PDB file of C-alpha atoms and ligand atoms in Angstrom:
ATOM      1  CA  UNK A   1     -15.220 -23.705   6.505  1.00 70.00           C
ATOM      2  CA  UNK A   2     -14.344 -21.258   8.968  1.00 81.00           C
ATOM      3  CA  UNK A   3     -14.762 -17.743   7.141  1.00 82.00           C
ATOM      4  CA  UNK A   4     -14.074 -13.608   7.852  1.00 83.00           C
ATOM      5  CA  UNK A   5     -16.644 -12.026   9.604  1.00 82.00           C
ATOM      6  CA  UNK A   6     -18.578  -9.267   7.269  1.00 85.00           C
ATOM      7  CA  UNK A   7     -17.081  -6.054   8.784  1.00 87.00           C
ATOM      8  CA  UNK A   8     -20.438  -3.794   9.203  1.00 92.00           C
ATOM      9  CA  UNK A   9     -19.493   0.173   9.015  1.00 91.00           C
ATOM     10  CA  UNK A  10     -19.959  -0.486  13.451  1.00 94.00           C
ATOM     11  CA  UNK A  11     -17.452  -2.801  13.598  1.00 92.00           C
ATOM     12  CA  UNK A  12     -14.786  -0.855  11.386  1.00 89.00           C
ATOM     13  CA  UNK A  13     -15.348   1.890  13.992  1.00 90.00           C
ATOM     14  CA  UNK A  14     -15.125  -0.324  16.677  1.00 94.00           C
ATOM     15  CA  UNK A  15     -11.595  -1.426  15.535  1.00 91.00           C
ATOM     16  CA  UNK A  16     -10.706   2.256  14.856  1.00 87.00           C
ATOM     17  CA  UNK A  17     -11.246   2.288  18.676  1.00 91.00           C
ATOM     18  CA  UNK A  18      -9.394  -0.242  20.101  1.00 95.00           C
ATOM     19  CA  UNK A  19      -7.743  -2.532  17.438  1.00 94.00           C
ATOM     20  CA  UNK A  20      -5.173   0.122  16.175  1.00 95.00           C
ATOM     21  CA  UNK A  21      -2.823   2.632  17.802  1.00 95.00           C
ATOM     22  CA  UNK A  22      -3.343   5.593  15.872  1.00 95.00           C
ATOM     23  CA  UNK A  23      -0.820   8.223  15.750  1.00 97.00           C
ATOM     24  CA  UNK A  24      -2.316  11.653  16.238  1.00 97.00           C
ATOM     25  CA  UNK A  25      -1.466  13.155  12.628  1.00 98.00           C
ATOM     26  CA  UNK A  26      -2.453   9.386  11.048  1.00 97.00           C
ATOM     27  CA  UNK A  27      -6.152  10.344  13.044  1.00 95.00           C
ATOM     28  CA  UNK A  28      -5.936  13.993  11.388  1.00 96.00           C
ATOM     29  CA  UNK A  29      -4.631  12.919   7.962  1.00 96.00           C
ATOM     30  CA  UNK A  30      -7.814  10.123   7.871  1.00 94.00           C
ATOM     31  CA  UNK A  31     -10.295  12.725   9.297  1.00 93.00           C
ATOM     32  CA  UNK A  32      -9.510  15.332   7.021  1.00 94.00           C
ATOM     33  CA  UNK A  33      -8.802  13.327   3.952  1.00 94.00           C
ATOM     34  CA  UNK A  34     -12.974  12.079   4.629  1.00 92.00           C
ATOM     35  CA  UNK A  35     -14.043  15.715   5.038  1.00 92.00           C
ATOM     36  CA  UNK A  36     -11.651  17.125   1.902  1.00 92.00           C
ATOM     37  CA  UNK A  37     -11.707  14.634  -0.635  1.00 91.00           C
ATOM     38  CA  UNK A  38     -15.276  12.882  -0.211  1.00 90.00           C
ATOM     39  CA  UNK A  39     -15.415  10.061  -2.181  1.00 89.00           C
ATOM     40  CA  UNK A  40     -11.960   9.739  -3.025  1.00 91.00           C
ATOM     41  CA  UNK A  41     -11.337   9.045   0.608  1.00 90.00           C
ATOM     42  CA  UNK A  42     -11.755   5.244  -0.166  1.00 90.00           C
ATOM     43  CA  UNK A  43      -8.631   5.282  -1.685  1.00 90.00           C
ATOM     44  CA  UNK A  44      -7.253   6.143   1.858  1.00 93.00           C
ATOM     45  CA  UNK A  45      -6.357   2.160   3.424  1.00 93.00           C
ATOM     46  CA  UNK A  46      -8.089   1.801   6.977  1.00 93.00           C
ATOM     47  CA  UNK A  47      -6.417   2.576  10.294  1.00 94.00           C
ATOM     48  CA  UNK A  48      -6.249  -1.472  10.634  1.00 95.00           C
ATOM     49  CA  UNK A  49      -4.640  -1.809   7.534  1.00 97.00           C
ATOM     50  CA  UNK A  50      -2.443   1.061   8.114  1.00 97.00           C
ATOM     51  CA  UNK A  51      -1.174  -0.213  11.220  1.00 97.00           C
ATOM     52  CA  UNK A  52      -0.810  -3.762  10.135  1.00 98.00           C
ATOM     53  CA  UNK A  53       1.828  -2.285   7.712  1.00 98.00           C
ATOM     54  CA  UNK A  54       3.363  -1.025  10.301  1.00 98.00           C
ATOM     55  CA  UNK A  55       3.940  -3.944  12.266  1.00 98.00           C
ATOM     56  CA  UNK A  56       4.836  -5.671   8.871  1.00 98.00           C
ATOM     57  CA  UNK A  57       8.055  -2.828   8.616  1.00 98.00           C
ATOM     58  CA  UNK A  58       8.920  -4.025  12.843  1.00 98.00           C
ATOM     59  CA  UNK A  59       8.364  -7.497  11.878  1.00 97.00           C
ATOM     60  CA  UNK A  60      10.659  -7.518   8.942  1.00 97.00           C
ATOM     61  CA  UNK A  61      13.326  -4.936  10.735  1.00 97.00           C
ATOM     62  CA  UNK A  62      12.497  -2.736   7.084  1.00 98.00           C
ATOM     63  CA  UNK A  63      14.870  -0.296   6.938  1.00 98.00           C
ATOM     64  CA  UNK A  64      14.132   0.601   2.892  1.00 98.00           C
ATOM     65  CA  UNK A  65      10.631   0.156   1.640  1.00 98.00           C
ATOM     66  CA  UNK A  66       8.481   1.433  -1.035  1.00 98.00           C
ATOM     67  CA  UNK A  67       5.518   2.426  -1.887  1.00 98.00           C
ATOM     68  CA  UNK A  68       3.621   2.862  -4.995  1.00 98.00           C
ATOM     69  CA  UNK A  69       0.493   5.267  -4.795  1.00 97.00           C
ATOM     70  CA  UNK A  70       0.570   8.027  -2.473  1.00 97.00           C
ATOM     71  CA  UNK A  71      -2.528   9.674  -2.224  1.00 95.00           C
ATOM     72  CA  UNK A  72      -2.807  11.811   0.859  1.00 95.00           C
ATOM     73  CA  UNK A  73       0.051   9.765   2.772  1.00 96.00           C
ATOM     74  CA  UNK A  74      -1.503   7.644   5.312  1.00 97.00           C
ATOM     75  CA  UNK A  75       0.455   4.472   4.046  1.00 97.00           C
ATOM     76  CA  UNK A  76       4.127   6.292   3.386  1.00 98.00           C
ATOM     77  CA  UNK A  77       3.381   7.873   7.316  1.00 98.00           C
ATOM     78  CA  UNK A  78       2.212   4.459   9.071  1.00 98.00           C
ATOM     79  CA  UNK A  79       5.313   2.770   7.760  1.00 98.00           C
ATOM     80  CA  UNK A  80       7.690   5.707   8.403  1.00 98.00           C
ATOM     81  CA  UNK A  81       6.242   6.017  11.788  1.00 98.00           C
ATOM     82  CA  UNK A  82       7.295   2.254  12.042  1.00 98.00           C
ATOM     83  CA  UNK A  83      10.883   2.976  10.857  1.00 97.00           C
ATOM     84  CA  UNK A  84      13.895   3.052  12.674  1.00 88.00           C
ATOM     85  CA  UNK A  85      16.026   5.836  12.292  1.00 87.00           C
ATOM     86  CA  UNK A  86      17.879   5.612   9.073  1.00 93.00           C
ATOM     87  CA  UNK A  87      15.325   4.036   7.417  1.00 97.00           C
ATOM     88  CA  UNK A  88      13.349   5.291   4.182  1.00 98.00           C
ATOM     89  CA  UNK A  89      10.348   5.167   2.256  1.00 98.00           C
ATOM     90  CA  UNK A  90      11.179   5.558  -1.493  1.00 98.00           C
ATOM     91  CA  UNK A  91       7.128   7.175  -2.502  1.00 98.00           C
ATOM     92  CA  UNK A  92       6.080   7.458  -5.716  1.00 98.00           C
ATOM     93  CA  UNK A  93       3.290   9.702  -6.991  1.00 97.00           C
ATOM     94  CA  UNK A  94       2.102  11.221  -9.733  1.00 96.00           C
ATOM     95  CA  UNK A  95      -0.393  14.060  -8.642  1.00 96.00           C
ATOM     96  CA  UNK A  96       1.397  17.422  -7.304  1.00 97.00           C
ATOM     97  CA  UNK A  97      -1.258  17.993  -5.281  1.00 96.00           C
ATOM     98  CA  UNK A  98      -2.238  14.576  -3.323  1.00 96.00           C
ATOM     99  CA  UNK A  99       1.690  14.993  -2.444  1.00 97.00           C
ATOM    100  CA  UNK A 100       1.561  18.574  -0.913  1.00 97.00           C
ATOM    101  CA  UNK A 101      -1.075  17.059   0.982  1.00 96.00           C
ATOM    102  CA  UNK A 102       1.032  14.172   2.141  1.00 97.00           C
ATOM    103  CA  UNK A 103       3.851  16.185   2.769  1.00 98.00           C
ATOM    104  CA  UNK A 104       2.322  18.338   5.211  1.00 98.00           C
ATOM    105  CA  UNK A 105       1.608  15.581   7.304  1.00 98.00           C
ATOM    106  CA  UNK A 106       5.354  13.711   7.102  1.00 98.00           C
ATOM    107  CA  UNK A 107       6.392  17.308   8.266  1.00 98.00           C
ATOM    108  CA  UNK A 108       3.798  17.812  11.183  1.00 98.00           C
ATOM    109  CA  UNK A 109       4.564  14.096  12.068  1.00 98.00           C
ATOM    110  CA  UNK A 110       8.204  14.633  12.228  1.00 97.00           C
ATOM    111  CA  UNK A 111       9.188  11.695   9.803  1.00 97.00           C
ATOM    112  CA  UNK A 112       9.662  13.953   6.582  1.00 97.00           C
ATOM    113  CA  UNK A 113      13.710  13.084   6.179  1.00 97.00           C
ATOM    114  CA  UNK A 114      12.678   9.520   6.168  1.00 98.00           C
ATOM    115  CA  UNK A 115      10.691   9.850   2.918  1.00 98.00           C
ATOM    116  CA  UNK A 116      12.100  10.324  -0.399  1.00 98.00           C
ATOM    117  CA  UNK A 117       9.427  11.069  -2.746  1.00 98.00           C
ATOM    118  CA  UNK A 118       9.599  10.489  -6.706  1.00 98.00           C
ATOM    119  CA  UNK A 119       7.282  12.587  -8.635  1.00 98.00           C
ATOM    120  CA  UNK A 120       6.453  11.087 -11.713  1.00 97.00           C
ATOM    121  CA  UNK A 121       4.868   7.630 -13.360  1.00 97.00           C
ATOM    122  CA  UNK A 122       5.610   4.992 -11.122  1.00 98.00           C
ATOM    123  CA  UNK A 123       6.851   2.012 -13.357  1.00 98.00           C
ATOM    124  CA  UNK A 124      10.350   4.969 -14.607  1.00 98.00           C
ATOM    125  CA  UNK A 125      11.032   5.345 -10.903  1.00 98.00           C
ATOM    126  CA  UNK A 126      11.297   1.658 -10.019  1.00 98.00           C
ATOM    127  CA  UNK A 127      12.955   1.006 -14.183  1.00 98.00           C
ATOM    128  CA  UNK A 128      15.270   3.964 -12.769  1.00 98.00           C
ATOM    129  CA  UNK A 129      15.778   2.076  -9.446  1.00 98.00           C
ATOM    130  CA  UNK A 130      16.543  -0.997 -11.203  1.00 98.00           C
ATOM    131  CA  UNK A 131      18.705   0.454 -13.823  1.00 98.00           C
ATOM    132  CA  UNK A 132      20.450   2.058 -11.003  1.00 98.00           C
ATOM    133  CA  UNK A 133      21.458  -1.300  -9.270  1.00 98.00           C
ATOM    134  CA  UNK A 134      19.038  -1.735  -6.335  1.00 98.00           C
ATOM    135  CA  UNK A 135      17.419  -5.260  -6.891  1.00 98.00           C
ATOM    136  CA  UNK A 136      17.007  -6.734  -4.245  1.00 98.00           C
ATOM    137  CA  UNK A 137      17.974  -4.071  -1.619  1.00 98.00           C
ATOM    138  CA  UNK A 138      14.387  -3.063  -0.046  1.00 98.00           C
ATOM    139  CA  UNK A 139      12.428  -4.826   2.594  1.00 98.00           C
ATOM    140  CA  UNK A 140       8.719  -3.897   2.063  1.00 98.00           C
ATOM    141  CA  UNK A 141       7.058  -2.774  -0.987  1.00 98.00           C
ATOM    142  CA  UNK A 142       3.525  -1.625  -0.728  1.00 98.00           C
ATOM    143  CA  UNK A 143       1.484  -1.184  -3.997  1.00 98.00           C
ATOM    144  CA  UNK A 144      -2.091   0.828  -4.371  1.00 97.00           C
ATOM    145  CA  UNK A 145      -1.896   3.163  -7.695  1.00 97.00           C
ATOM    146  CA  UNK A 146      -3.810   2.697 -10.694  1.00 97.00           C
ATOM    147  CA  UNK A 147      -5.378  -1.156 -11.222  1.00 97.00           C
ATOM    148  CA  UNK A 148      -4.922  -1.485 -14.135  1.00 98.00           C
ATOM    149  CA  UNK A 149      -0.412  -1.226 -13.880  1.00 98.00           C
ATOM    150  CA  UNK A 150      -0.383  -3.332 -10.852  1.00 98.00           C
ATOM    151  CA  UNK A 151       1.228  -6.072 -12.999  1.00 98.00           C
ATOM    152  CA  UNK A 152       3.872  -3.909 -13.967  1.00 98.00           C
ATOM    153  CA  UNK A 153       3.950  -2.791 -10.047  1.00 98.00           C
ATOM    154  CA  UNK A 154       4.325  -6.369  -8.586  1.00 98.00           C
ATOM    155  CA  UNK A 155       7.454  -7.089 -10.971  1.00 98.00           C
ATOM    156  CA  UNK A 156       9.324  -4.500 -10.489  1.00 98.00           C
ATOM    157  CA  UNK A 157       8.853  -4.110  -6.669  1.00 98.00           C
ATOM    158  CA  UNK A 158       9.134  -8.155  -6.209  1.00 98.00           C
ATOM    159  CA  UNK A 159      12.770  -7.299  -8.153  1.00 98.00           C
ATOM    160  CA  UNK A 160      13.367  -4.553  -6.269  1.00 98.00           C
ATOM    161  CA  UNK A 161      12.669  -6.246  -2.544  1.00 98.00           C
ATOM    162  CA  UNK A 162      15.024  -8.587  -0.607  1.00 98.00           C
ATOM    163  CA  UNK A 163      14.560 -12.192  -0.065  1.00 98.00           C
ATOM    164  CA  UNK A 164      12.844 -12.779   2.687  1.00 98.00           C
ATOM    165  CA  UNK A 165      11.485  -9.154   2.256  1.00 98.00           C
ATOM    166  CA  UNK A 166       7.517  -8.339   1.175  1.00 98.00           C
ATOM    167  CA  UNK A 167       5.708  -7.100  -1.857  1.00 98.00           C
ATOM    168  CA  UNK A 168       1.920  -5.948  -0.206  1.00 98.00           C
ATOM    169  CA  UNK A 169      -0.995  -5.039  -2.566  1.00 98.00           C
ATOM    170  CA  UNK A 170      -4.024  -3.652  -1.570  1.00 97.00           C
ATOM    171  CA  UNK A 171      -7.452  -3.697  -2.888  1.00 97.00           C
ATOM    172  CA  UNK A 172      -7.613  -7.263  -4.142  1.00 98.00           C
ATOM    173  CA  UNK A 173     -10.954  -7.671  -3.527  1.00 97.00           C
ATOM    174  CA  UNK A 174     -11.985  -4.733  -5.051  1.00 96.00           C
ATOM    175  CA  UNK A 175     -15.152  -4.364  -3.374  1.00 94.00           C
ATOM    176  CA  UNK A 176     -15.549  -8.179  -4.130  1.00 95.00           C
ATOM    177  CA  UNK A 177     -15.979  -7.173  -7.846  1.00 97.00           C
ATOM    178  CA  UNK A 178     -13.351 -10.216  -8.754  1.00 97.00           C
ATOM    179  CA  UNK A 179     -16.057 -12.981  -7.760  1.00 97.00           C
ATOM    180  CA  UNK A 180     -18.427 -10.940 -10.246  1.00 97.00           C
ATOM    181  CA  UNK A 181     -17.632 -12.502 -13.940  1.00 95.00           C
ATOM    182  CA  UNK A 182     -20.536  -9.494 -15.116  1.00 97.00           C
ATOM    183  CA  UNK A 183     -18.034  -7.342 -14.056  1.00 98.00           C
ATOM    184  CA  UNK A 184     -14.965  -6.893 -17.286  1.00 98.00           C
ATOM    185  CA  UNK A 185     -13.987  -3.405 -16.159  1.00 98.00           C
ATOM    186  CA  UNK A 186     -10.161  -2.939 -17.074  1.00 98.00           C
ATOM    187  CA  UNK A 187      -9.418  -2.180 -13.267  1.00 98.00           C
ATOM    188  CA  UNK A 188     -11.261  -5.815 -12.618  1.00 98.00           C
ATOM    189  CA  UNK A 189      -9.676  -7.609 -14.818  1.00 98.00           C
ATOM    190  CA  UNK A 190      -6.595  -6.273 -13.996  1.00 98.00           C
ATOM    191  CA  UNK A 191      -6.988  -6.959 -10.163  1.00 98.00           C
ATOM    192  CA  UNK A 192      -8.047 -10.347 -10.904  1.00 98.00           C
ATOM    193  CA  UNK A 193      -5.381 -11.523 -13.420  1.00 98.00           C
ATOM    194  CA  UNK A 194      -2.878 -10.195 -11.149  1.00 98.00           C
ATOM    195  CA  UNK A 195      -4.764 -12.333  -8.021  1.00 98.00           C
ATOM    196  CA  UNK A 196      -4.575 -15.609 -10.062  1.00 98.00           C
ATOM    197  CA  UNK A 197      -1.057 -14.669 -11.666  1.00 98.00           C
ATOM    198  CA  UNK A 198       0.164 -14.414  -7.623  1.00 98.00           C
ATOM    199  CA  UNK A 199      -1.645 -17.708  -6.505  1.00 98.00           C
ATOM    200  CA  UNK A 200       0.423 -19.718  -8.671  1.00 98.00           C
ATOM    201  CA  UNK A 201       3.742 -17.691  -8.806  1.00 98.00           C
ATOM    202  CA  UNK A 202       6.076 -20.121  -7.257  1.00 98.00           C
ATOM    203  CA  UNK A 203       8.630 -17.120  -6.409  1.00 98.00           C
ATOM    204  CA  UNK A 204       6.726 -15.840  -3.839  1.00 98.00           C
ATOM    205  CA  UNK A 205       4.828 -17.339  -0.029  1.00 98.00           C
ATOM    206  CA  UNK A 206       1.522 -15.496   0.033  1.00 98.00           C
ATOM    207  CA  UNK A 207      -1.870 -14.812   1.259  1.00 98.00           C
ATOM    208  CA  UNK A 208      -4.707 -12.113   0.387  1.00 98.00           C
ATOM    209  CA  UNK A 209      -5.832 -11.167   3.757  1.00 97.00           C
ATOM    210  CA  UNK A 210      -9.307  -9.607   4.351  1.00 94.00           C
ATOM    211  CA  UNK A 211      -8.272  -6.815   5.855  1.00 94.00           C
ATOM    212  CA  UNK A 212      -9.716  -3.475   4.390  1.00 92.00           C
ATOM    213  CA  UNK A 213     -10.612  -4.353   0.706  1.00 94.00           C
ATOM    214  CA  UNK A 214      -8.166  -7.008   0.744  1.00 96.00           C
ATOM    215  CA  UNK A 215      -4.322  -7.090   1.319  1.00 97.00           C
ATOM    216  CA  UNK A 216      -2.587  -9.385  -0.418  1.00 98.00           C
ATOM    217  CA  UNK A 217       0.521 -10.148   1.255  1.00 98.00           C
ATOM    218  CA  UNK A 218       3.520 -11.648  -0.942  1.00 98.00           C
ATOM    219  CA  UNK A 219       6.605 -12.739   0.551  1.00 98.00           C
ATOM    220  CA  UNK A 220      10.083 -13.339  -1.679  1.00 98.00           C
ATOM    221  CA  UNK A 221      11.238 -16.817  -1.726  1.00 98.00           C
ATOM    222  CA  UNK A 222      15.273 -17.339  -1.542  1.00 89.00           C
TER     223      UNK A 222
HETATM  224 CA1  LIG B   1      -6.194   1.267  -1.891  1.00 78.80          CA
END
């Protein structure tokens, strides 16, 4: 069968180069999230994947998303970037200081009164959002926090987003760890129950891309 081409660390950079438009603070926020955090960075998505989400927000004319998992804020600013005016991205995080981070670079990119960020656990802001009567009134959810929740993640945003509107997870490859049965780590598991639970979840259209360490791409059936 036709298959994905193994991405070596050359052709990542190569597609830095001239597969994505990179907004000048997106270029700073990746360059210094590398130097700063070290090996943390690889919770940062790729430019590719960054930009893909993007395109997702055009595609989809998103005017409310969400996303779930901060970090530094190359996600929340590659789909605010992406935004028309008016629109939002509702961001939850939990760590104080991954969002002061983030924040700076909303600010510097001009796109900070586009994003409302939620401090706190992620699964009370969306119960909140719920309770508060927005089912069903976002356009794009996208979901990279902590594995081993992403169950509780995936309901609530799929509740939370429109018909016709997108629920995106990343990392559901994890490093190809889910083709490893060795491997029972909770994150694993989690990542692959949640892969299998999605495959057969007749609510949604999807498809776990290859891009970065794997997008999977879920799209709300009427
Ligand atoms: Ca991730």
């Amino acid at each position: 069968m036709g298959r994905t081409n193994k991405i070596t660390a050359e052709l990542a950079q190569y597609i830095a180069d001239v597969g994505v438009r990179e907004h000048p603070v997106l270029a700073r926020c990746r360059h210094e999230t590398h130097e700063v955090q070290g090996d943390l960075a690889r919770m940062q998505i790729s430019p590719e994947q960054g930009a893909f989400l993007g395109i997702l927000a055009r595609l989809l004319g998103a005017r409310r998303t969400l996303e779930v998992g901060v970090f530094t804020g190359y996600s929340s600013l590659s789909v605010a970037l992406a935004l028309a005016d008016g629109g939002s991205v509702t961001a939850c995080e939990m760590s104080e200081e991954y969002a002061g981070i983030a924040e700076d670079y909303w600010v510097e990119a001009g796109v900070r009164d586009r994003i409302d960020l939620r401090m706190g656990p992620a699964r009370r802001t969306l119960d909140r959002l719920i309770a508060d009567g927005e089912s069903g009134h976002y356009d794009l959810a996208f979901i990279d926090a902590d594995k081993t929740r992403y169950d509780d993640y995936y309901e609530r945003c799929l509740e939370l987003v429109r018909t016709g509107g997108v629920v995106a997870v990343d990392n559901t490859l994890w490093d190809g760890a889910v083709i490893d049965d060795e491997d029972q780590s909770a994150d694993t598991v989690a990542i692959r129950s949640l892969n299998v639970k999605i495959h057969a979840d007749d609510r949604v259209e999807t498809v776990l891309t290859t891009i970065g360490d794997g997008l999977t791409i879920c799209l709300k059936r009427g």
